Amino acid sequence: MDALVRPARIALVGNPNSGKTALFNALTGSHQKVANYAGVTVERKEGVIRTPSGRTLSVLDLPGTYSLRARSPDEEVTRDAVLGRLAGEAAPDAVVLVADATNLRLVLRLALEIKAVGRPMVLALNMYDIAERQGLRIDLERLSAELGVRIVPTVATRRRGIEDLIAAAEELAVTGGAAGEGVWHAPEASEIRAAHHQAERIMKACVRPPERPDTLTGRVDSVLLHPVGGLVILLALLFVMFQAVFTWATPLMDGIEAGLGALGGWVAAVMPDGLLESLIVDGLIAGVGSVLVFLPQILILFAFIILLEDFGYMARAAFLMDRIMGGAGLHGRAFIPLLSSFACAIPGVMAARVIDSKRDRLTTIMVAPLMTCSARIPVYTLIIAAFIPNETVWGFANLQGLVMFGLYAAGIVSALVVSFVIRRVFWRGAVEPFMMELPAYKTPHWRSVLFNLWLRARIFLERAGRIILPLMVIVWVLSTFPYPPEGATGPAIDYSFAGMLGQALEPLFAPIGFNWQMVIALIPGMAAREVAVAALGSVYAIADAEGSGVGALASTLAGQWSLATALAFLAWYVFAPQCVATLGVVRRETNSLKWTWIMVGYMFGLAYLAAFIVYRVAVAMGGG
C-alpha cells in the first residue's frame, strides 16, 4: 500500500538510557497502545501523531539496542523491525535514531549500521540541554555531513525540538527519499573494527570535550557507588519508600473508602432488597471497591520507581547489587528485571530478555515472581491493617511500614536463595561479568512523571474492570446460590457453591491454619493476586451484615482470624504463584512447559512450607 494512503510508519531506535521512551511519550502523548509483537512476547508500544499538515504518522517504540548484531530477544526484535523481517509488520518508512547528546560514542556505530541498511533516518540528539550545560561542543553541521542524515536537537522531557523532529520525520517518511532494501549481514571482526575506527574518527572530528566537565556526577557517584555507604543509602531509600506506601497514602485511601461506603449505602437505600441489590452492593462495590482503595499506595510505589529511574539512579543501584547478586548466581543485569517485578512479575519476566546468557536469563525468570509485586500490596495492607498496630517504634518508624518492608525483604532474600540453588542444581559455571553504562544524572520533569503515573493508574483501573469485575460476579454467584434449605440455621454462604467448595478443600489447608473462606479467596486469586481481597470482601459482606469497605473487612478478619492464621496467610502470599497470567508469560518466554511446572511446583511448595512453619511457630508462641 502506498505511503500516502496508509499512515506512514516511524520507528524509534536508540541505546538504552537515551531517553527514547520519554521522546515517544512527548511525540504521541496519550495516543498509545501497548501489545506484543506477533509470535513473541516483546512489548510493542505504538502511538500516532497528527502533523500540522494533517497527516497521520504511526510511531513504533522499539526496544533499546547498541547494535543490529542482536544478542538478546529484545535486540532481535529491534533488528528485525528495522530490516522489515517481523511477521505481519511492514518495514518502517523512516527511522528516528535517538541519541544521548552527552554520550555519542556508542550510538555512532549504530547510526552507521542503520545507514548501511539504507533506511531513511533522522538523528534526534536528546538531552541536548544537559550537553549544553556541561559545555559539550557538538558540530551539528559536520556531524550531519559525516553521517549523511538530518540532526534535530531535542529535550524530550520539556518537549523542545519536538515540532522540528515531527517535520523531519514526516518529510522523510512521506515525501522523502526511498528506503533501501534492508540488506544486512552479521559483520565479521574486521568490519566491526572498521566501524569502530570510523565512529571514533567522527567523534573526534565533531565532538569536543566539555569546557565544564561534569565533576558533580563524579562527586555524587563517589558517595552513591561506595561499596558500603552506597548500599546503606540504597537500603535507606527502599525503607523510606515502603514507609511512604503506608503513611502518605492513608488520607487518600480513607477518602476513597468513605466514598465507596457512601456509594454502597446509597445504592442499598434506593434499591429494593433482592438479588440485583445484593449483586451491586455485596458483589461489585464490596469486591472491586476493596481493590480500588489501594490505588494510592500503588501509585506512590510507582512514583518512587519512576523518579529514581529518571534521576539516573537505577543503573547505579544495579551496579551496587551486582556483587550480592553475583554471589547468589544472578547476572548483574538481572537487577532491572527483578526491580520491574516489584511493579508486576509479567514485565519483570519479559525484561529478562536483556540478559544475553540463556542460563542467566532462565534463572532470572524463575525467581522474578518471588519479588513483591504491586498486586500483593492489597493483600499485605489488609492483613497488616487488621493485625499489626498502627504505632511508632524506635521513635521514627511506623510498625506497619516495618512489617511491609520485612515482607518485601523476605521476597528479595528468597529470590537470592532460590537462584543460588538453581545455579547449583541445574547448572554450574561462573556468572558472566556485568557491564552497564551509567547515565548522567538528570532532573525529572513533572509532566513526564505525571504522565507515566497516569499510564500506571489506567492499567490498574483497566485491570480492575477487565479481570476483577467479572471475577467478582462469579464469586457473588457462587456465594449466593443455591439458597439455604428451609429451616437452615447457619449463614447462607455455608450452603452455597462457594461454601461447599471451600469446605471440601479446607482439610488440605487446615495444617497451615486456613479456613474455608480463605480457600475461596485463593481460587479467584489465581487470576490476579489482588482479587483475593475482593473475594474476601464479597464473601464476608455476604456472610456478615457489617457491610463493605476495607475498614469493615479488616475488622471482620481481626475478629474471626487468629494472629497465627493471618501471619500464615502473609507467608503464603510471599511465595505462592497466584497469577495465571505470569505463568503464561513464563511459558512463552521459556518455550517450555517443564520450566513452567517447575516454577509452579517449587513456589507452591515454598508457600505451603513457609505458611506451615509460620503458623506452627506463632501458635506455639501464643498467637493462635
Coordinates of C-alpha atoms in Angstrom, one line a residue, residues 1 14 17 22 44 52 233 256 285 429 492 509 532 559 572 579:
M1 CA 0.0 0.0 0.0
G14 CA 18.3 4.0 20.3
N17 CA 19.1 5.2 28.7
A22 CA 10.4 9.9 27.1
R44 CA 5.1 -3.4 21.4
P52 CA 0.4 20.2 11.3
I233 CA 21.9 4.6 51.0
I256 CA -11.8 6.5 48.6
I285 CA -18.9 -2.4 45.4
G429 CA 29.6 -22.2 36.0
A492 CA -26.4 -18.5 53.9
F509 CA -5.2 -26.2 54.1
A532 CA -8.2 -12.4 46.9
G559 CA -12.4 -10.8 64.9
W572 CA 1.7 -17.9 51.8
C579 CA -1.2 -15.3 38.9

